[in-house]
Every structure is written in structure tokens, then in C-alpha cells.
PDB file of C-alpha atoms and ligand atoms in Angstrom:
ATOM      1  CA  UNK A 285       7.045   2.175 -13.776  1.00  0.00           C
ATOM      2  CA  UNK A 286       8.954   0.077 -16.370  1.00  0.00           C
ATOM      3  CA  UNK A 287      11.071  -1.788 -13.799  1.00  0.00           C
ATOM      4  CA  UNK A 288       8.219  -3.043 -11.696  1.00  0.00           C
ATOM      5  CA  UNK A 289       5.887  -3.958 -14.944  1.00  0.00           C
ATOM      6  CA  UNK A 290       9.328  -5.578 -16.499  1.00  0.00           C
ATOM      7  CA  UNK A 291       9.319  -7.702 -13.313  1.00  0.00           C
ATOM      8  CA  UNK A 292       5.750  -8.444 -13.001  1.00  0.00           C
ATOM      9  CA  UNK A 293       6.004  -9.901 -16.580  1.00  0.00           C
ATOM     10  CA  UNK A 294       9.289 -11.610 -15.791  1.00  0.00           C
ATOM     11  CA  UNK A 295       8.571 -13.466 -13.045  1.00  0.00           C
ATOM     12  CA  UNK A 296       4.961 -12.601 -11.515  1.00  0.00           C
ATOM     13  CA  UNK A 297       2.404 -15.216 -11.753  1.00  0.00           C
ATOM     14  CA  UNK A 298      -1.341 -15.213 -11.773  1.00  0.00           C
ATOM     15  CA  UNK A 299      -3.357 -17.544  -9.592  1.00  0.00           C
ATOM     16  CA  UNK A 300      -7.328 -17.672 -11.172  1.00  0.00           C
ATOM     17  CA  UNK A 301      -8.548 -14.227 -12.219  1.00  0.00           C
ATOM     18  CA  UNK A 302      -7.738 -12.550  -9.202  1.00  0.00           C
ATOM     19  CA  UNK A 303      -4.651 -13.187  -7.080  1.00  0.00           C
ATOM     20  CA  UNK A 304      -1.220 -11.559  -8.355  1.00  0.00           C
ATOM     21  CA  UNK A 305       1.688 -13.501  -6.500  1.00  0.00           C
ATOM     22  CA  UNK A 306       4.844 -11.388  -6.985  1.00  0.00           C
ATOM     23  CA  UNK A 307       6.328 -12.832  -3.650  1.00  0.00           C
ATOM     24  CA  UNK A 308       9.788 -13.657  -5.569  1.00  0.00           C
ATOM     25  CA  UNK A 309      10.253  -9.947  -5.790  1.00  0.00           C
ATOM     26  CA  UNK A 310       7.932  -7.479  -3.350  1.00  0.00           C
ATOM     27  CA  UNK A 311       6.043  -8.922  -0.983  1.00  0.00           C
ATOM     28  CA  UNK A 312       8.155 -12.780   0.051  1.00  0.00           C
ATOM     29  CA  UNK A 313      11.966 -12.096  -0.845  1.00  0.00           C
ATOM     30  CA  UNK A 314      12.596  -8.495  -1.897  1.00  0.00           C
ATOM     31  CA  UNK A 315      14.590  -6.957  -4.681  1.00  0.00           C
ATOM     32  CA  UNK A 316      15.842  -4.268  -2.444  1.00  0.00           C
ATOM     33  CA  UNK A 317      17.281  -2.334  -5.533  1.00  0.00           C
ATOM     34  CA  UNK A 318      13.551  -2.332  -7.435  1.00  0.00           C
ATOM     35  CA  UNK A 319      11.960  -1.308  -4.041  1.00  0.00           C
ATOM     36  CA  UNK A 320      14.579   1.805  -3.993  1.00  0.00           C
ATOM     37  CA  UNK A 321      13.722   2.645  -7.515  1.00  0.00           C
ATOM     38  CA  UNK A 322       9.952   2.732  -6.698  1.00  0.00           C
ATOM     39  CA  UNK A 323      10.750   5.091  -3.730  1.00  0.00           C
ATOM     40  CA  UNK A 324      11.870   7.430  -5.921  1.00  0.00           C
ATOM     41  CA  UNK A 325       8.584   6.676  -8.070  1.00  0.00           C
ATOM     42  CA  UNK A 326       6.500   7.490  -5.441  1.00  0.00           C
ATOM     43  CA  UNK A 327       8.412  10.496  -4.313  1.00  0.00           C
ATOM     44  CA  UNK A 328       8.460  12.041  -7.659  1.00  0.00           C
ATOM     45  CA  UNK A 329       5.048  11.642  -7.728  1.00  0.00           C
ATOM     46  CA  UNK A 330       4.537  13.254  -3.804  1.00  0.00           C
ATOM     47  CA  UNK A 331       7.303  15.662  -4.337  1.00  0.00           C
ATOM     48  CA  UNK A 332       5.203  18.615  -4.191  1.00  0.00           C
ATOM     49  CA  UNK A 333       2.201  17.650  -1.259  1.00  0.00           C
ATOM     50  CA  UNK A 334       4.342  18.371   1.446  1.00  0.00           C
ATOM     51  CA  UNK A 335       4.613  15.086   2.743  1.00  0.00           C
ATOM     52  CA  UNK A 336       5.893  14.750   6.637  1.00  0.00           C
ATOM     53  CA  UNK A 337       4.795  11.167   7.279  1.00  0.00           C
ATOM     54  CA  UNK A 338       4.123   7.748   5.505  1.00  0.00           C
ATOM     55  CA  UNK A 339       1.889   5.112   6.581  1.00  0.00           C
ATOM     56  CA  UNK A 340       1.246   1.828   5.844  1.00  0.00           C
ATOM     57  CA  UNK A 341       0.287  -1.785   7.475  1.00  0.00           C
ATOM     58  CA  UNK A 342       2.128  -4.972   8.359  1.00  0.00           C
ATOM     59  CA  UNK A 343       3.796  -6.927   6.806  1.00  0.00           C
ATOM     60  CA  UNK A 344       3.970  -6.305   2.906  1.00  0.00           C
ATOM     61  CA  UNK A 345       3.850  -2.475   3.024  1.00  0.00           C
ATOM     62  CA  UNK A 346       6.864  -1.664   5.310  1.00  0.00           C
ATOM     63  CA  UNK A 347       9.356  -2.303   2.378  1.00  0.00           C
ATOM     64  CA  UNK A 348       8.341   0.084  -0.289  1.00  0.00           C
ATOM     65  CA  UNK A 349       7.275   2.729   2.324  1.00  0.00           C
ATOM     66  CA  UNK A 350      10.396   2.071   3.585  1.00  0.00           C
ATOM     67  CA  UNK A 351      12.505   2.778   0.659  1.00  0.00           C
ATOM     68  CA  UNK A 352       9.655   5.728  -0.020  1.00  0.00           C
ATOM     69  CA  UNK A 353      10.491   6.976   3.165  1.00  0.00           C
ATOM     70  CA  UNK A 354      14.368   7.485   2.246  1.00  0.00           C
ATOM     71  CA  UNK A 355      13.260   9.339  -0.826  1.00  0.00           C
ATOM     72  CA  UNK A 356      11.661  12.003   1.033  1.00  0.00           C
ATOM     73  CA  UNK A 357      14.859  12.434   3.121  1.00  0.00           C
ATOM     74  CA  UNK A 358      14.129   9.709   5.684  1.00  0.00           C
ATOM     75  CA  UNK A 359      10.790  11.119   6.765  1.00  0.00           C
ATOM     76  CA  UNK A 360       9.029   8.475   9.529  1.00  0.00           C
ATOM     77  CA  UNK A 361       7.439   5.274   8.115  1.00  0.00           C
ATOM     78  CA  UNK A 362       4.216   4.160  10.661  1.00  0.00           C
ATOM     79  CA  UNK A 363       2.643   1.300   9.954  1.00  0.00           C
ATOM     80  CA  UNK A 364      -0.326  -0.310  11.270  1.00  0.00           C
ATOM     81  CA  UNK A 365      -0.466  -3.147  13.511  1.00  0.00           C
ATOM     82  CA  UNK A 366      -2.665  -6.331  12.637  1.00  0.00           C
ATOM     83  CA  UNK A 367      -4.465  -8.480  15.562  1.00  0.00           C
ATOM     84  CA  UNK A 368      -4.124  -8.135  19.296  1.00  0.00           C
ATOM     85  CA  UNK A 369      -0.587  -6.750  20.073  1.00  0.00           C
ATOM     86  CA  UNK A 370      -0.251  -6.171  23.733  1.00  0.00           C
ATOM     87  CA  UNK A 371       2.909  -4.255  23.222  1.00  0.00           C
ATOM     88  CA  UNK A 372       0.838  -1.596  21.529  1.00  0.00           C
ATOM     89  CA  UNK A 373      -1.179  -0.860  24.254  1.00  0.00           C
ATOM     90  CA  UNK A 374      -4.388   0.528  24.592  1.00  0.00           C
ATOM     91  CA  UNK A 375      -3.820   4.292  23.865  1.00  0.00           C
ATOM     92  CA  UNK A 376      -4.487   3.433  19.914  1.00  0.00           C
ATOM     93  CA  UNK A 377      -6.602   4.149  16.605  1.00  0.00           C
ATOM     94  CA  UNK A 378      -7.896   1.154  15.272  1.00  0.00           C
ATOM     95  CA  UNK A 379     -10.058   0.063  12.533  1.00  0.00           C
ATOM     96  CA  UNK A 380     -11.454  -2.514  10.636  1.00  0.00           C
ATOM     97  CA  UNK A 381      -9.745  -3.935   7.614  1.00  0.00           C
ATOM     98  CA  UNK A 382     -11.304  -7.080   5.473  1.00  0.00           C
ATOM     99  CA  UNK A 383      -8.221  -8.888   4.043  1.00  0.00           C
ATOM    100  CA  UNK A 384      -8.549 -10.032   0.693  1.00  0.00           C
ATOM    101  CA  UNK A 385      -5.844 -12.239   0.831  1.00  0.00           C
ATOM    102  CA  UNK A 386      -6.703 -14.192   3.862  1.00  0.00           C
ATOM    103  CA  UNK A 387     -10.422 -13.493   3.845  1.00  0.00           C
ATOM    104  CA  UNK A 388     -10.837 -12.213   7.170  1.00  0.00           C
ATOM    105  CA  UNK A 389     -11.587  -9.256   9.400  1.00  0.00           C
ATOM    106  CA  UNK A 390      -8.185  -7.944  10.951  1.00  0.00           C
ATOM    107  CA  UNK A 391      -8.427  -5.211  13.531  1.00  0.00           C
ATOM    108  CA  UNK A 392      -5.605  -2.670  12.516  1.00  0.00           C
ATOM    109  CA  UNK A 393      -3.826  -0.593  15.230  1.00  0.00           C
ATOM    110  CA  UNK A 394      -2.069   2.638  15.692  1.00  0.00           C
ATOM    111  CA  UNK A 395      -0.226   4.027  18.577  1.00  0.00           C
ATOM    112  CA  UNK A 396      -1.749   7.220  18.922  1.00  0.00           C
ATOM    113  CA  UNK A 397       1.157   8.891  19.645  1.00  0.00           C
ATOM    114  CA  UNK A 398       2.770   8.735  16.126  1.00  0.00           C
ATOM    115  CA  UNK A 399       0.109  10.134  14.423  1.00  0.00           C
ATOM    116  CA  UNK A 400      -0.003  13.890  15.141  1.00  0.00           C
ATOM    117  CA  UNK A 401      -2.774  16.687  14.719  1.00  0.00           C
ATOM    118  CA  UNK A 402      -2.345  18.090  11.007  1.00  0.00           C
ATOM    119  CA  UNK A 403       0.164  15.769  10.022  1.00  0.00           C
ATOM    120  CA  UNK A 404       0.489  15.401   6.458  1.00  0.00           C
ATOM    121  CA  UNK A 405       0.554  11.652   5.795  1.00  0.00           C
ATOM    122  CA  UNK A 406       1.178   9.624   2.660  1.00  0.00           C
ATOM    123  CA  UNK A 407      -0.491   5.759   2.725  1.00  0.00           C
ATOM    124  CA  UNK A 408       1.933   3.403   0.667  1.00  0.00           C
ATOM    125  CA  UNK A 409       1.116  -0.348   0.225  1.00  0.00           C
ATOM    126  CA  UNK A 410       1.756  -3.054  -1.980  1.00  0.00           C
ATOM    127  CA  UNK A 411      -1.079  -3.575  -3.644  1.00  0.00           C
ATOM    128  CA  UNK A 412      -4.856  -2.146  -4.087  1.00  0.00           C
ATOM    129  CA  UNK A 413      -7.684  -4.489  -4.697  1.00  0.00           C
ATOM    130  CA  UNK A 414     -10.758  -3.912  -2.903  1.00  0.00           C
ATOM    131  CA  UNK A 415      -9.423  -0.384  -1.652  1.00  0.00           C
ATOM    132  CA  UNK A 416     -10.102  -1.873   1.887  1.00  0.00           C
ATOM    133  CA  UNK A 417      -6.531  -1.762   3.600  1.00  0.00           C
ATOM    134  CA  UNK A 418      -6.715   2.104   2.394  1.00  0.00           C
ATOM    135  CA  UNK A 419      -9.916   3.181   3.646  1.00  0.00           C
ATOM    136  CA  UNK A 420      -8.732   1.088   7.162  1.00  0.00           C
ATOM    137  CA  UNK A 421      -6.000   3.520   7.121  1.00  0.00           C
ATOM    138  CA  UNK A 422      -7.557   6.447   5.973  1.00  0.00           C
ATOM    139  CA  UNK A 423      -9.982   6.008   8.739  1.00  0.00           C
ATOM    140  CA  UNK A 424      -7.470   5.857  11.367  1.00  0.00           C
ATOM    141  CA  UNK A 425      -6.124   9.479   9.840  1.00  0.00           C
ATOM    142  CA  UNK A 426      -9.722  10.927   9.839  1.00  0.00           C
ATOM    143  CA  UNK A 427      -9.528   9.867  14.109  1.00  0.00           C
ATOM    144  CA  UNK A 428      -6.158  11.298  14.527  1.00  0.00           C
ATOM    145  CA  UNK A 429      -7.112  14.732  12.578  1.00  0.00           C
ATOM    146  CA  UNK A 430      -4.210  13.895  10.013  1.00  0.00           C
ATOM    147  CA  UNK A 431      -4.480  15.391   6.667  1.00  0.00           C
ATOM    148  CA  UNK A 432      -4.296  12.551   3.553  1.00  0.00           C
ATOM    149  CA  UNK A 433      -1.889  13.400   0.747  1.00  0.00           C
ATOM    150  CA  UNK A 434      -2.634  10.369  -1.299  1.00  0.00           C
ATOM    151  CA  UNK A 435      -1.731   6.863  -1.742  1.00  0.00           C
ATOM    152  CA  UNK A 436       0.818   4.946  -3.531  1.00  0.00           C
ATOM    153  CA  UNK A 437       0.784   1.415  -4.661  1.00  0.00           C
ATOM    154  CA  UNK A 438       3.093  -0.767  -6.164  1.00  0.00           C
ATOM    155  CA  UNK A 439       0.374  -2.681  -8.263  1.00  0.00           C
ATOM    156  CA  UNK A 440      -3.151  -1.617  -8.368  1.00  0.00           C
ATOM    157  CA  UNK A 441      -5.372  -4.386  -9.816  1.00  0.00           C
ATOM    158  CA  UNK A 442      -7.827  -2.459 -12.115  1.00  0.00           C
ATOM    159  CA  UNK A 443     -10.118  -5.040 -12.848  1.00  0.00           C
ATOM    160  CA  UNK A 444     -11.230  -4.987  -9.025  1.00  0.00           C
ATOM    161  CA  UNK A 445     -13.126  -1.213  -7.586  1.00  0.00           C
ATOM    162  CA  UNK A 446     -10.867  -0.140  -5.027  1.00  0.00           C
ATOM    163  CA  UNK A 447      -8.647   2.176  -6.923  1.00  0.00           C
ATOM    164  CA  UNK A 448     -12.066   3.714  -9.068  1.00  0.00           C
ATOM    165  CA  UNK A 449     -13.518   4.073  -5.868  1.00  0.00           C
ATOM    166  CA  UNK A 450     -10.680   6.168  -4.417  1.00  0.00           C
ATOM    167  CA  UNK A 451     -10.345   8.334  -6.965  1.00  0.00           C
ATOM    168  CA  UNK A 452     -14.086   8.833  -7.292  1.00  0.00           C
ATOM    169  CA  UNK A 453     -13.861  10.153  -4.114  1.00  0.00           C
ATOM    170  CA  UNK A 454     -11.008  12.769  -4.573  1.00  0.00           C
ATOM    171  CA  UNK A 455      -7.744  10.861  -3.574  1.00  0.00           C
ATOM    172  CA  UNK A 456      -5.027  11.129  -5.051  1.00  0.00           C
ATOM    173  CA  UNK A 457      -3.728   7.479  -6.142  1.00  0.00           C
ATOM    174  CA  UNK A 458      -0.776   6.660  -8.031  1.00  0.00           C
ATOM    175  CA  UNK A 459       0.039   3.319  -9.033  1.00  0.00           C
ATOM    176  CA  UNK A 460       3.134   1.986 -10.488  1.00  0.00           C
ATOM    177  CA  UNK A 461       1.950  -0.488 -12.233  1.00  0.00           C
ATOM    178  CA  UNK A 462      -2.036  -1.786 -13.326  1.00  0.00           C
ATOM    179  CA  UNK A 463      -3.074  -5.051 -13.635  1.00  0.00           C
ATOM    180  CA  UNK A 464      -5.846  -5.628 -16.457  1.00  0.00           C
ATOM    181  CA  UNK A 465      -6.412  -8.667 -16.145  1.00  0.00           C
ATOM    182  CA  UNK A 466      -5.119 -12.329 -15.637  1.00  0.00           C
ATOM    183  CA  UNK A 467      -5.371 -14.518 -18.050  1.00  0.00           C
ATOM    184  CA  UNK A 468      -4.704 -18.095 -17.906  1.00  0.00           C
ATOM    185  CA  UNK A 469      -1.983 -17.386 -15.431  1.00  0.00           C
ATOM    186  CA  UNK A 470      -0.747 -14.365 -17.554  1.00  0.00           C
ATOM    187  CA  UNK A 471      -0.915 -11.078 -16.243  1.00  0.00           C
ATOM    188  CA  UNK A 472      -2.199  -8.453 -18.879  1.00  0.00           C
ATOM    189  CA  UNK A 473      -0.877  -5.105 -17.569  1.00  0.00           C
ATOM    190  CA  UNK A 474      -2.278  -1.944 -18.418  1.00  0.00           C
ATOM    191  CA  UNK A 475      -0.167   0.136 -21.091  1.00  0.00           C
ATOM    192  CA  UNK A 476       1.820   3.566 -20.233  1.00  0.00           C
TER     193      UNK A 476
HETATM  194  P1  5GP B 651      -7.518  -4.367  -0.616  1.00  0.00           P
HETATM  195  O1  5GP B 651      -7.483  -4.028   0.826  1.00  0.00           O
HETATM  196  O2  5GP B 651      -7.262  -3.193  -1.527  1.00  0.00           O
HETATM  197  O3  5GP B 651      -8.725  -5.154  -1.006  1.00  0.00           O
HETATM  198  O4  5GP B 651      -6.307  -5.380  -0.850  1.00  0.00           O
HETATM  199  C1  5GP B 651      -4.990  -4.929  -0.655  1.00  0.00           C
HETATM  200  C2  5GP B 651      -4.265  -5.764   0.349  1.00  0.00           C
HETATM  201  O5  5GP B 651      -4.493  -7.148   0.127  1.00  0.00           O
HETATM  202  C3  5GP B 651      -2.790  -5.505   0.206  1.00  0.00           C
HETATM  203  O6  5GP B 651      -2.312  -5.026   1.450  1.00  0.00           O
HETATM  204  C4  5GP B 651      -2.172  -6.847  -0.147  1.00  0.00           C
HETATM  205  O7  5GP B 651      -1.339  -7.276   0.889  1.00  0.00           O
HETATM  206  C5  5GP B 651      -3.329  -7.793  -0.327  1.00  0.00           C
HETATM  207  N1  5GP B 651      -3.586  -8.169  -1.733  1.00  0.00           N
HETATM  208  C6  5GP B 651      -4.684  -7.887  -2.455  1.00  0.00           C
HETATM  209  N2  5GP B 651      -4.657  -8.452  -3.661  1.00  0.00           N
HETATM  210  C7  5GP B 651      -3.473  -9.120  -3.731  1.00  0.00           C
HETATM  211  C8  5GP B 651      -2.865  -9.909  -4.758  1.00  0.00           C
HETATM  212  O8  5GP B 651      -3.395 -10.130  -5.863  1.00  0.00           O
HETATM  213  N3  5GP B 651      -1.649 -10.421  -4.469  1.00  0.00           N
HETATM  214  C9  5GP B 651      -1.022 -10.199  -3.289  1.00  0.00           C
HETATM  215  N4  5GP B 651       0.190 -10.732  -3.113  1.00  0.00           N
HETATM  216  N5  5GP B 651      -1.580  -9.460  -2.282  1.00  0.00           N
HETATM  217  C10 5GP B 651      -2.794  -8.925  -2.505  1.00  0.00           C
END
């Protein structure tokens, strides 16, 4: 998408050879109007799986599946809860999610009640590294008998396996913009 990449190379940063920080625009402060436009992205891209739900997990997902969310016509937006919330309760879906960012195992939970039986379910994030926030999430559909449309992400970093992985395996991924490489702090995007 040529307004995300624009803004990657505008103002996105790389930290060593592996960390994309894009917090001055989608995942810190947010450039509401960008995160409409990539709602749009992702529901041109979803138009036609018959998508009733979107999911996603705390904190940097909520905005694009947010704005992904209005795109389908306001469909609900469920995201997954990270660490021991008692307001969730015990009636929940969890799995286990190894965060790349802050190197640790997070339990992720989901109030079983918003995830129905045959729901057709769409998993937005921000980003796709290791493909480990995904499969978290795709596990807690597999437990609530939902059926996985795909998954959209802002920026997919193709140097690491997570997105290869996923698509090895027959999911639909769609990412708005790729990330090659970084480069002495620049950020070599993928073409097209
Ligand atoms: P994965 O689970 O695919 O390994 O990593 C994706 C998750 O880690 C995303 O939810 C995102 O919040 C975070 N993440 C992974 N790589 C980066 C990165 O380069 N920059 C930022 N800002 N977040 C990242």
C-alpha cells in the first residue's frame, strides 16, 4: 500500500537488523487518516471471504482492526487480552504467545463468549515477524470452532519466517507493506 510504504520510508526507523519502530505513525501516536486508508486495504482484500468478525491482540492491533472493522460496515473487533486480567474472568480461550518485542511468554485471553461456533473471523495486527501472535490467535479460533479467513498486517517483515510459514500452511496473508531488510538504520522495502 503506497501510503503506508511512503510513511515507513518517511519517517520509520530501523533499530539493528531486526526491529522496525514506526511508533510516530501506527503503533505510539496514530495517523488516524493512514489507519482508515489501510481499512479499506484490508477490506478490499477480505471483501469476498465473508468476513463476520475481526480479531486481534492488545495494544498495537486494536487501531487498524479498528478502522478494518468500519470497512466491513462496523463488523465487531475482539481482541485478545495479555497477562492476568481478572475482569476477564475465567470462562476464556487462552494461549501462549512469545513476544518478540519484549521477549517474553504472554498468556493471551479470550472471553469465550465473543467468539461464536462457525464464526468467520479475520486476524489483523500490526506487524508479522515470527508469525507467533498469529498462530496464538489462530489457536484460540481452532478452541472456539471459528473458521479463519486470513490475516492482515500492516508490515510483514520478510526477512524473518512467520509470514512463509503461514502461507506454507494455506493462510491467506496479506500484507501492506514488506520489509526486506534493514540496513544501517534504513529500511529496504520490498517492491510492488
Ligand atoms: P510475531 O508474533 O509475528 O513474532 O511478532 C509480531 C508482534 O510483535 C506484533 O504484534 C508486534 O506488536 C510485535 N513486533 C514484531 N516485530 C516488530 C517490529 O519490528 N517493530 C514493532 N514495533 N513491533 C514488532
Amino acid at each position: 500500500m503506497k501510503a503506508l510504504k511512503e510513511a515507513i520510508e518517511k519517517y520509520g526507523v530501523g533499530i539493528g537488523t531486526e526491529v522496525v519502530k514506526v511508533d510516530s505513525f501506527l503503533n505510539h501516536r496514530i495517523d488516524v487518516a493512514l489507519s482508515t486508508e489501510m481499512g479499506k486495504a484490508f477490506y478490499e482484500a477480505f471483501k469476498d471471504d465473508r468476513v463476520d468478525c475481526i480479531l486481534t491482540v492488545e495494544a498495537s492491533g486494536i487501531a487498524a482492526a479498528m478502522t478494518a472493522a468500519q470497512a466491513f460496515g462496523n463488523i465487531p473487533v475482539v481482541f485478545a487480552k495479555k497477562g492476568d486480567h481478572r475482569n476477564v474472568g475465567n470462562d476464556v480461550y487462552t494461549a501462549e504467545v512469545y513476544s518478540f518485542t519484549h521477549q517474553k511468554l504472554n498468556v493471551i485471553r479470550v472471553s469465550r463468549k465473543y467468539l461464536e461456533k462457525g464464526m468467520r473471523v479475520l486476524i489483523i495486527d500490526d506487524f508479522l515477524a515470527n508469525g507467533e501472535a498469529i498462530h496464538g490467535l489462530m489457536d484460540i479460533l481452532n478452541q472456539a470452532g471459528c473458521v479463519l479467513v486470513g490475516a492482515g498486517v500492516c508490515v510483514e517483515k520478510g526477512f524473518q519466517p512467520g509470514g512463509r510459514n503461514l502461507r506454507e500452511s494455506g493462510v491467506k496473508v496479506v500484507s501492506l507493506a514488506i520489509v526486506d531488510a534493514i540496513e544501517d538504520g534504513k529500511i529496504i522495502l520490498r517492491e510492488g
